[in-house]
Coordinates of C-alpha atoms and ligand atoms in Angstrom, one line a residue:
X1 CA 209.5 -90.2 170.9
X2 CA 206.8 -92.8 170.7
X3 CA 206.5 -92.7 167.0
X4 CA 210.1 -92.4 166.4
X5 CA 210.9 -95.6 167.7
X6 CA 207.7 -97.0 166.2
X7 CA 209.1 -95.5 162.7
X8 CA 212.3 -97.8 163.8
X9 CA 210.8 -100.7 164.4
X10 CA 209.6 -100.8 161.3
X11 CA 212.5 -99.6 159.7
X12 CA 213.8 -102.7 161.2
X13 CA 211.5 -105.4 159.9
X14 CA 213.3 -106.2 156.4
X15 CA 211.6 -109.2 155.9
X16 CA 208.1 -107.5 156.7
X17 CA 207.8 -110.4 159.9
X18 CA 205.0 -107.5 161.6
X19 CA 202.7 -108.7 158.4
X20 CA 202.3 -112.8 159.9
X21 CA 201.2 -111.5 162.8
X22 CA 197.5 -111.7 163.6
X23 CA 195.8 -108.4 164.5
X24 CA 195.2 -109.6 168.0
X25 CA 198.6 -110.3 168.2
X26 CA 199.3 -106.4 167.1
X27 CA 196.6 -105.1 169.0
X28 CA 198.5 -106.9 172.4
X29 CA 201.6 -105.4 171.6
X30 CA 200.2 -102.0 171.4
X31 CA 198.6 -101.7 174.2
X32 CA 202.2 -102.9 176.1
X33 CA 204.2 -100.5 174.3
X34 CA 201.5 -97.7 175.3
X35 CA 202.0 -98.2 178.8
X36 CA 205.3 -98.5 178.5
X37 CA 205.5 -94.7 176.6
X38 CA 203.4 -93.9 179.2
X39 CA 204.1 -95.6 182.4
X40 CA 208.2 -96.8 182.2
X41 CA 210.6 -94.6 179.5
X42 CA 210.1 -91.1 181.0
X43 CA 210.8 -92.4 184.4
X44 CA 213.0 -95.7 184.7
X45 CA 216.6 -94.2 183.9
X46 CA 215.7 -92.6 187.3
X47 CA 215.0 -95.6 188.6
X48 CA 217.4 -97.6 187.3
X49 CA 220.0 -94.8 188.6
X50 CA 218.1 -94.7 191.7
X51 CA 218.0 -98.6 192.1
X52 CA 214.5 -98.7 193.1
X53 CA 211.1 -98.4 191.0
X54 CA 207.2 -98.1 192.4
X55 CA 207.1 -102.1 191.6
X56 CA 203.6 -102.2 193.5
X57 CA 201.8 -99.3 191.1
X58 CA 203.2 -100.8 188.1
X59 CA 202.1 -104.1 188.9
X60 CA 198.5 -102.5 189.1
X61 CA 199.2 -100.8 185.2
X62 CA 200.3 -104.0 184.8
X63 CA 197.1 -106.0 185.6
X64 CA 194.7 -103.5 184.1
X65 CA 196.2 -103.7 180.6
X66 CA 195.9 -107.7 181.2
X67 CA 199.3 -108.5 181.0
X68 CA 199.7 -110.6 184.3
X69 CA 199.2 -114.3 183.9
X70 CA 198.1 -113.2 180.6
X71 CA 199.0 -116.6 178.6
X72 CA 196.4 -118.3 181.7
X73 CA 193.3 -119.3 181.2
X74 CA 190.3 -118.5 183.4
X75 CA 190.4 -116.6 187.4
X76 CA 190.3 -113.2 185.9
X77 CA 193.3 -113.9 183.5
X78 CA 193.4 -112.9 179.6
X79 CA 194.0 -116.4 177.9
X80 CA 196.0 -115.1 175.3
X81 CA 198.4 -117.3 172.8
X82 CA 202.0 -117.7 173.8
X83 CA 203.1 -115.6 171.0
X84 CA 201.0 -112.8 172.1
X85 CA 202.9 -112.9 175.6
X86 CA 206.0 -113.1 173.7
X87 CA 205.6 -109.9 172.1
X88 CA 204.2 -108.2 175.1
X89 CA 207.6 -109.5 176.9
X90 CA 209.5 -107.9 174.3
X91 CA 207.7 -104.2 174.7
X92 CA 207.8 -104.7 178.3
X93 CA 212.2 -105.4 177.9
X94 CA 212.4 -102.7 175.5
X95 CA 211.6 -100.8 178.3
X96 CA 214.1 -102.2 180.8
X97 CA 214.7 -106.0 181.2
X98 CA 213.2 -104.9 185.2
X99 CA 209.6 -104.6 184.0
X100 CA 209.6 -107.7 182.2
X101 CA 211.0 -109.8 184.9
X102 CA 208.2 -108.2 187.2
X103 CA 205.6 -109.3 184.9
X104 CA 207.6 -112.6 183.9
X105 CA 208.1 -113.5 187.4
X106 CA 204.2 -112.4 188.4
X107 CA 202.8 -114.2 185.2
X108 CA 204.9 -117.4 185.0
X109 CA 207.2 -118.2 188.1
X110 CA 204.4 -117.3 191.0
X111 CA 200.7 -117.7 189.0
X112 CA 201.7 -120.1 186.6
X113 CA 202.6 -123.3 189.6
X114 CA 199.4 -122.4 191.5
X115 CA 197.3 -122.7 187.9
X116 CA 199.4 -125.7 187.4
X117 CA 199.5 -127.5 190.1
X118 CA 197.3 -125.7 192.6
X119 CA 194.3 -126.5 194.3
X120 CA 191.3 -125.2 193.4
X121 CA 191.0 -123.0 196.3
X122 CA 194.1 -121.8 195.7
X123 CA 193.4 -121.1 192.6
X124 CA 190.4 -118.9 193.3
X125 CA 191.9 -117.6 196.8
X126 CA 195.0 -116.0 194.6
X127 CA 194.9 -116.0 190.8
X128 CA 192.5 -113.3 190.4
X129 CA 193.9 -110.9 192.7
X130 CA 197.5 -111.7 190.9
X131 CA 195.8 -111.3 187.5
X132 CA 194.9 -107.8 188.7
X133 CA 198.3 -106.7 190.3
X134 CA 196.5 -106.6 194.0
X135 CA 198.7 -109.8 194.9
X136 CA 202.3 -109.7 194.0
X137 CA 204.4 -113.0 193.9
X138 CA 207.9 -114.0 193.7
X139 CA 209.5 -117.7 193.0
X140 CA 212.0 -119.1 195.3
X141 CA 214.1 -121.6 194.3
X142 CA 217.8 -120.5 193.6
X143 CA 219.7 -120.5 197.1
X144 CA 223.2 -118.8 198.0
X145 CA 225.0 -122.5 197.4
X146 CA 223.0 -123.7 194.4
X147 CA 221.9 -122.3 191.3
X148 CA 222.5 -123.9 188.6
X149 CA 222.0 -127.4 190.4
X150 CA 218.7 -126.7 192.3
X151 CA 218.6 -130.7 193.6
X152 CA 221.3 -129.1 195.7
X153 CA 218.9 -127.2 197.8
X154 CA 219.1 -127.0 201.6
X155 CA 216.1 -125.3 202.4
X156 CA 214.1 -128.3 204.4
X157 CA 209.9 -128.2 205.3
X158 CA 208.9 -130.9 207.7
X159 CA 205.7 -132.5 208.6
X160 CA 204.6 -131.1 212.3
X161 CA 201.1 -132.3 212.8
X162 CA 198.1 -130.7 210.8
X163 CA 201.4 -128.1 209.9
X164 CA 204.8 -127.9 207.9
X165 CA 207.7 -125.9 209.4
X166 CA 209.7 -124.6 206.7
X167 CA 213.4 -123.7 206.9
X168 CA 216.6 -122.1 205.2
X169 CA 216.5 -119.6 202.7
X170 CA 216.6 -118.3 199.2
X171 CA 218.7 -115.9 197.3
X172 CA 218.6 -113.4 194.4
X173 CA 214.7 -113.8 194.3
X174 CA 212.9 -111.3 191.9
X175 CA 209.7 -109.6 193.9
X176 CA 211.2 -111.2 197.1
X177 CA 211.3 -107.6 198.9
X178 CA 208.0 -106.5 197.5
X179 CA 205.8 -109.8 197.5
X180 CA 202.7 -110.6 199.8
X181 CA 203.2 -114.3 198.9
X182 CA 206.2 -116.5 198.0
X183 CA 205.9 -119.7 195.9
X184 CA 208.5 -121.8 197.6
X185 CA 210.8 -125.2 196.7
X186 CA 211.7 -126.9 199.6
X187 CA 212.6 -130.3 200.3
X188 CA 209.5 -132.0 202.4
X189 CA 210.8 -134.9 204.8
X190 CA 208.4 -137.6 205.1
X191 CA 208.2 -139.7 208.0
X192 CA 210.1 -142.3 206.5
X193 CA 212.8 -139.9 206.5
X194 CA 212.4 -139.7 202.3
X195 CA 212.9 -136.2 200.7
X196 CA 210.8 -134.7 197.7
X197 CA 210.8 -130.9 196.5
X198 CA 207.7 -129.8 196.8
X199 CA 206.2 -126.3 196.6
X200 CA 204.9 -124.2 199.1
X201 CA 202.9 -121.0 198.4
X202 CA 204.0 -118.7 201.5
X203 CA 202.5 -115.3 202.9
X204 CA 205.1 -113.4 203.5
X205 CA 203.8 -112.0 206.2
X206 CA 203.9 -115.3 208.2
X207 CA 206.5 -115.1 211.6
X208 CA 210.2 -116.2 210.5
X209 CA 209.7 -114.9 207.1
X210 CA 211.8 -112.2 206.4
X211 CA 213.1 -110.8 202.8
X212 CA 216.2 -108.2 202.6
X213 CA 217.1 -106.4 199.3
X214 CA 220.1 -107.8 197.4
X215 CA 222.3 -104.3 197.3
X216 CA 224.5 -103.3 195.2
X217 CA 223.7 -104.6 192.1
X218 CA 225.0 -103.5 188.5
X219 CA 222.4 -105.3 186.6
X220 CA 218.7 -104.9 186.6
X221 CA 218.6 -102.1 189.1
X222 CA 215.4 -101.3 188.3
X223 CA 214.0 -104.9 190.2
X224 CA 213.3 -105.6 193.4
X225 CA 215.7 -108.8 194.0
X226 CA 215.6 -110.1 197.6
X227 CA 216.9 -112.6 199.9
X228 CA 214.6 -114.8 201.4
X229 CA 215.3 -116.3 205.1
X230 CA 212.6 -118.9 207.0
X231 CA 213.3 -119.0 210.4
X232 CA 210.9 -121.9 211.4
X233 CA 207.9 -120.6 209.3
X234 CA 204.7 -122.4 210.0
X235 CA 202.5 -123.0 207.7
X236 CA 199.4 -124.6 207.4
X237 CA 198.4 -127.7 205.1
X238 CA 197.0 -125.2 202.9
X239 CA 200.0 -124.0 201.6
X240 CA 201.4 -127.2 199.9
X241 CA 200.9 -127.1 196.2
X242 CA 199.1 -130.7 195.9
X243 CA 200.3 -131.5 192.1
X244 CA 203.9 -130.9 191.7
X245 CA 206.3 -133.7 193.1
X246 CA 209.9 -133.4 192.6
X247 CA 212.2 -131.2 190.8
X248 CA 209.8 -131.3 187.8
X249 CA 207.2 -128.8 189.6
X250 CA 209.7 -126.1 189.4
X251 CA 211.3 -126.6 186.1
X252 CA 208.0 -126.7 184.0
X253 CA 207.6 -123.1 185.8
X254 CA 210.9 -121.9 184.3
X255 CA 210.3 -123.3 180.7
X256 CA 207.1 -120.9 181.2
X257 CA 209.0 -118.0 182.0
X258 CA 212.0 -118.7 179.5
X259 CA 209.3 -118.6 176.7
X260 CA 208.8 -114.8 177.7
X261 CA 212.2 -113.9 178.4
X262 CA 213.5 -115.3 174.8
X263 CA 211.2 -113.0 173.4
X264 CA 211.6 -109.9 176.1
X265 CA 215.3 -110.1 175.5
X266 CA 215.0 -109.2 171.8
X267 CA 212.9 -106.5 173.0
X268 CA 216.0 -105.0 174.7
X269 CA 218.0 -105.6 171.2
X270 CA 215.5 -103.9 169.4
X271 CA 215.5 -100.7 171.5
X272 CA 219.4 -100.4 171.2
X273 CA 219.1 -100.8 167.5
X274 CA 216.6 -97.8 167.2
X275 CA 218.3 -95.7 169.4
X276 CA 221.7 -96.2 167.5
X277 CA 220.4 -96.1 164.2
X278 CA 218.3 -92.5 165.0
X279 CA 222.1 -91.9 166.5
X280 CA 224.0 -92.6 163.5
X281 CA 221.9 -90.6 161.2
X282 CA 222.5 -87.0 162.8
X283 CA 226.1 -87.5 164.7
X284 CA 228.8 -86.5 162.1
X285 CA 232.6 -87.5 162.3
X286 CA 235.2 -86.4 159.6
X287 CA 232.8 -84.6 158.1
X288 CA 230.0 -87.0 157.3
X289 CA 227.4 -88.4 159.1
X290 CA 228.3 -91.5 160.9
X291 CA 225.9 -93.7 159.1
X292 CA 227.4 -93.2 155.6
X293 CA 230.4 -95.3 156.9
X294 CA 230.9 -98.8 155.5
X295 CA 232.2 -99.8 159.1
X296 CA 229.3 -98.6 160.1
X297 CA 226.5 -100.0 157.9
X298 CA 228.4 -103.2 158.5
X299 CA 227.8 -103.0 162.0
X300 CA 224.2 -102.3 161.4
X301 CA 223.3 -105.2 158.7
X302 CA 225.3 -107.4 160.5
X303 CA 222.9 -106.8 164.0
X304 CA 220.1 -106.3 162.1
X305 CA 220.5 -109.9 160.8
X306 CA 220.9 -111.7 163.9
X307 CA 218.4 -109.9 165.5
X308 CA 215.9 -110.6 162.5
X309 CA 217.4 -114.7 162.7
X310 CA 216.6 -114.6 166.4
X311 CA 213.0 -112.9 166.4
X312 CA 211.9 -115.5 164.1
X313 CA 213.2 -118.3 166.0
X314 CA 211.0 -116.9 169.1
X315 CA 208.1 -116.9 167.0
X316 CA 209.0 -120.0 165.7
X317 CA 209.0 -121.4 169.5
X318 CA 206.1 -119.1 170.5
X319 CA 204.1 -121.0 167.8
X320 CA 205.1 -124.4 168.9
X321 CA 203.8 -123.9 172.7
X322 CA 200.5 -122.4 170.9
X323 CA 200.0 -125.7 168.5
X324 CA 201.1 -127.5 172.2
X325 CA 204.2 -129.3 169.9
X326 CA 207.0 -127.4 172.0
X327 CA 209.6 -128.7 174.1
X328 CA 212.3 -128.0 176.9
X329 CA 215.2 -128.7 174.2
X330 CA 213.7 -125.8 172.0
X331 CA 213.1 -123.1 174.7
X332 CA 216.8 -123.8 175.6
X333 CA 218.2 -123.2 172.3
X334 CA 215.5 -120.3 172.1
X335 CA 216.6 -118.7 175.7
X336 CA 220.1 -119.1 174.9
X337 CA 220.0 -117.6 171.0
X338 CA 218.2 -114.7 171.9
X339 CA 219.8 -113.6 175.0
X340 CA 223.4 -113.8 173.5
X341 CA 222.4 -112.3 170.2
X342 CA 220.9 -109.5 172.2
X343 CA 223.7 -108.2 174.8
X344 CA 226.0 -109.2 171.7
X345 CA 223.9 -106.1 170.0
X346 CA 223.6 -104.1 173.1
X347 CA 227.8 -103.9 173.1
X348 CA 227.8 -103.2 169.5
X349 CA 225.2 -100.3 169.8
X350 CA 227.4 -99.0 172.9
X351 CA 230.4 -98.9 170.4
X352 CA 228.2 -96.9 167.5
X353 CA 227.6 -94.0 170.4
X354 CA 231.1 -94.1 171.3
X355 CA 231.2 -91.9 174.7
X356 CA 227.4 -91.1 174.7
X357 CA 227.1 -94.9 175.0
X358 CA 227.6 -95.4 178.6
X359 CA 225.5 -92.5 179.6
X360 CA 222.2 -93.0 181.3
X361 CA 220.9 -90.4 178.7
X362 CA 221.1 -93.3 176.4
X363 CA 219.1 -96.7 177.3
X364 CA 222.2 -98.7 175.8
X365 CA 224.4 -99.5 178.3
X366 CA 221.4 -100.0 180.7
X367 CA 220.5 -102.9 178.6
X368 CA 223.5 -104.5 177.7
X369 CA 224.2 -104.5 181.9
X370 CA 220.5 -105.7 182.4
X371 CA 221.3 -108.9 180.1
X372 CA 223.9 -110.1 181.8
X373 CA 221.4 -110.7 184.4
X374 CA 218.8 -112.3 181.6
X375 CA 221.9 -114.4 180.3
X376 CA 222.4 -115.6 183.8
X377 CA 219.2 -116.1 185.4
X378 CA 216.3 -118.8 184.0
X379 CA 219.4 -121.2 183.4
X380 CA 222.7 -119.9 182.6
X381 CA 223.9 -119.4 178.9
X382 CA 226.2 -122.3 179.5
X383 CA 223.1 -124.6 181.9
X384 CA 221.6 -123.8 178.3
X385 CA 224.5 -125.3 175.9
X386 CA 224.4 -128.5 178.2
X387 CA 220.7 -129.2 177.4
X388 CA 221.6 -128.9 173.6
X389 CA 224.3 -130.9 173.9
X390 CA 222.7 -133.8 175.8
X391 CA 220.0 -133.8 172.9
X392 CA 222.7 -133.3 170.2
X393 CA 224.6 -136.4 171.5
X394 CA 222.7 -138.3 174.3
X395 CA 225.4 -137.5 176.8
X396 CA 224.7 -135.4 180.1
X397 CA 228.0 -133.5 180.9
X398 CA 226.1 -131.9 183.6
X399 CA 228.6 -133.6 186.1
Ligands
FAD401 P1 226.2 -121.2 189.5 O1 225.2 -122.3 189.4 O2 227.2 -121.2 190.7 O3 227.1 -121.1 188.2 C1 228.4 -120.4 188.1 C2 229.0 -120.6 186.7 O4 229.1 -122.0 186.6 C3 228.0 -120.2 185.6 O5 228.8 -119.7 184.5 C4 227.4 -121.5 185.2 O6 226.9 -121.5 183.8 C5 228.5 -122.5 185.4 N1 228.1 -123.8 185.5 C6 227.1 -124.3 186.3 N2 227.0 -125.6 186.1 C7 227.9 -126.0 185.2 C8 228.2 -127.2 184.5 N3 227.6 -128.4 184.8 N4 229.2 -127.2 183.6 C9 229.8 -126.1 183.3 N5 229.5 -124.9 183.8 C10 228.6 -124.8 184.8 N6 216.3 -117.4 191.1 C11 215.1 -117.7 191.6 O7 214.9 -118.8 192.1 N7 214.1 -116.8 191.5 C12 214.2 -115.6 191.0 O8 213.3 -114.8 191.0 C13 215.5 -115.2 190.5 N8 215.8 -113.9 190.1 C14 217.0 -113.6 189.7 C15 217.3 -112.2 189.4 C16 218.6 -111.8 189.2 C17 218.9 -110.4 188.9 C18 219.7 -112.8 189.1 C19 221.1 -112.3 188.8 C20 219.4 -114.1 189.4 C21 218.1 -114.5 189.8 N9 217.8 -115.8 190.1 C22 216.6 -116.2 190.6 C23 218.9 -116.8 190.3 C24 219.4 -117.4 189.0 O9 218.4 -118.2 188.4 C25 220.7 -118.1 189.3 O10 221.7 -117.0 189.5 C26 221.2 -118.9 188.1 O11 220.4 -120.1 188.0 C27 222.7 -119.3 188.2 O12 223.0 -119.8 189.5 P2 224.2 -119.3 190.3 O13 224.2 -117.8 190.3 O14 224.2 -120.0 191.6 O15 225.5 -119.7 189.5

């Protein structure tokens, strides 16, 4: 199974892309897509069906193949380029979307704003056991009453003495259920009665925290996703992440983990492609095999194509944030490109294995249902088409 879909992907690479990469680069992706032969495929339809997976254990895989915080430098992480997280994100998705938003959320929503803007002792009191999978984090920012806008946020922390007492609550949070600590954006009230979001890094095992699984989910079934509630959590002054004032804090966080996801989503592409194109080869209709049909091969080129257009725009970006010349504009257009061009392919694939495509014996309709989530979370598809529009024109029509 393994080297069928290794004989795909390269079946895929028309323009021979695999050849610019480095052999570190090749060597990272390996590794990912060994652990995900070994580790994910032969178990997470279950799970996906099931609507639970062993999050903790992987998390552990995870870490010893180096893949959490792996774009960090330094407290036990690897300090690989941005490309080579990229293309670790996309093995991870070609798996299910699930594991990549584990290791997307570990790596660049939890780690990444404790590198960032973390103390020192922070640093060294939680990065390394992250790095290894020992500590597993989740990001709270989105809450039931604002997403898209998260200035909108009610969750409050207040100054009480040598403390802060944090309340209100946080929804849809990837890890909530499963995390020992919670990186948290609250709006702090000075005693001048001014507001600032700041970030708080929470132990969830703190009296009035509590997390409850979001249920019933059709998309990315194979995640924990929790809602968060702080019922007058005290914490101490250690908690407060000293370098990030203001809504900035956690939106450098997401450009991290948008970087990952616009190459994981391709992953998911990828994995549809292969599957369909082994499909077409051996199903036969009207007495040929269905890939000899113009219709078809149209279908194929056609996703091939965009898929191909939107794997080099991810390198294209990946490179950027490794030369240090990227910015927020080109992640957007990155996030946006490859998450539509992938569930695009993921409904066209569904369509090439006509009944057999919405069986959980095939991966396709498991991806395609994942990336609605992708295309939602990270900034909406639309959140997205604002940003380019505001640099296209210099208007906001953010509202
Ligand atoms: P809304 O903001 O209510 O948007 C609804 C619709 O309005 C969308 O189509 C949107 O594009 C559109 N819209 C919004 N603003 C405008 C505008 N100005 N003009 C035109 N249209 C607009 N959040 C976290 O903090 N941490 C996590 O770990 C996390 N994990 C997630 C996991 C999953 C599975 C999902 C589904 C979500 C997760 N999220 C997480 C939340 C996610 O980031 C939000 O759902 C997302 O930001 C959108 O917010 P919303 O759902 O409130 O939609």
């Amino acid at each position: 199974m393994a080297e069928q879909s290794s004989a795909a992907s390269a079946r895929l690479d028309l323009l021979n892309i695999d050849q610019t990469l480095t052999d570190d680069e090749r060597a990272i992706r390996d590794a990912t897509r060994q652990l995900m032969d070994k580790a994910v495929r032969p178990h997470v339809a279950d799970w996906y069906e099931a609507g639970a997976l062993p999050a903790r254990e992987l998390a552990l895989q995870c870490g010893e193949t180096g893949l959490l915080g792996m774009h960090l430098e330094g407290y036990g992480c690897a300090g690989t380029s941005a490309v080579a997280y990229g293309l670790a994100c996309i093995e991870l998705e070609a798996a299910d979307s699930g594991i990549r938003s584990l290791v997307s959320v570990q790596g660049s929503l939890a780690m990444f704003p404790i590198w960032k803007y973390g103390s020192e002792e922070q640093k060294q009191q939680y990065l390394p056991g992250m790095a290894s999978g020992e500590i597993v984090g989740c990001f709270g920012l989105t809450e039931s009453d604002a997403g898209s806008d998260p200035s909108s946020m009610r969750t409050r922390a207040r100054r009480d003495g040598e403390s802060f007492v944090l309340d209100g609550g946080k929804m849809w949070i990837t890890n909530g259920t499963i995390a020992d600590i919670a990186v948290v954006w609250a709006k702090l009230t000075e005693e001048d009665g001014s507001e600032q979001i700041r970030g708080f890094i929470v132990p969830t095992s703190t009296p009035g925290f509590t997390a409850r699984e979001v249920t019933h989910k059709l998309s990315l079934r194979a995640s924990a996703t929790g809602e968060l509630t702080f019922d007058s959590v005290r914490l101490g002054r250690e908690s407060l992440l000293p370098d990030a004032v203001g809504l900035k804090g956690p939106l450098s966080c997401l450009t991290q983990a948008r970087t990952g996801i616009l190459f994981g989503a391709l992953g998911a592409a990828r994995d549809c492609l292969e599957v369909a194109l082994d499909y077409v080869a051996t199903r036969t209709v009207f007495g040929s095999p269905l890939a000899s049909f113009q219709l078809t091969q149209a279908k194929l080129a056609d996703m091939t194509t965009a898929f191909t257009g939107a794997y080099l725009m991810a390198l294209h970006i990946g490179r950027a944030t490794d030369a240090g010349t990227v910015t927020p504009t080109m992640v957007s257009m990155g996030k946006l490109n490859s998450t539509r061009t992938a569930i695009e392919i993921a409904r066209t694939c569904r369509t090439l294995l006509g009944a057999n495509g919405i069986s959980g014996e095939y991966p396709i309709l498991r991806h395609a249902n994942n990336l609605e989530s992708v295309l939602t979370y990270e900034g909406t598809a639309e959140v997205h088409q604002l940003v380019l529009g505001r640099a296209l024109t210099g208007l906001s029509a953010f509202g």
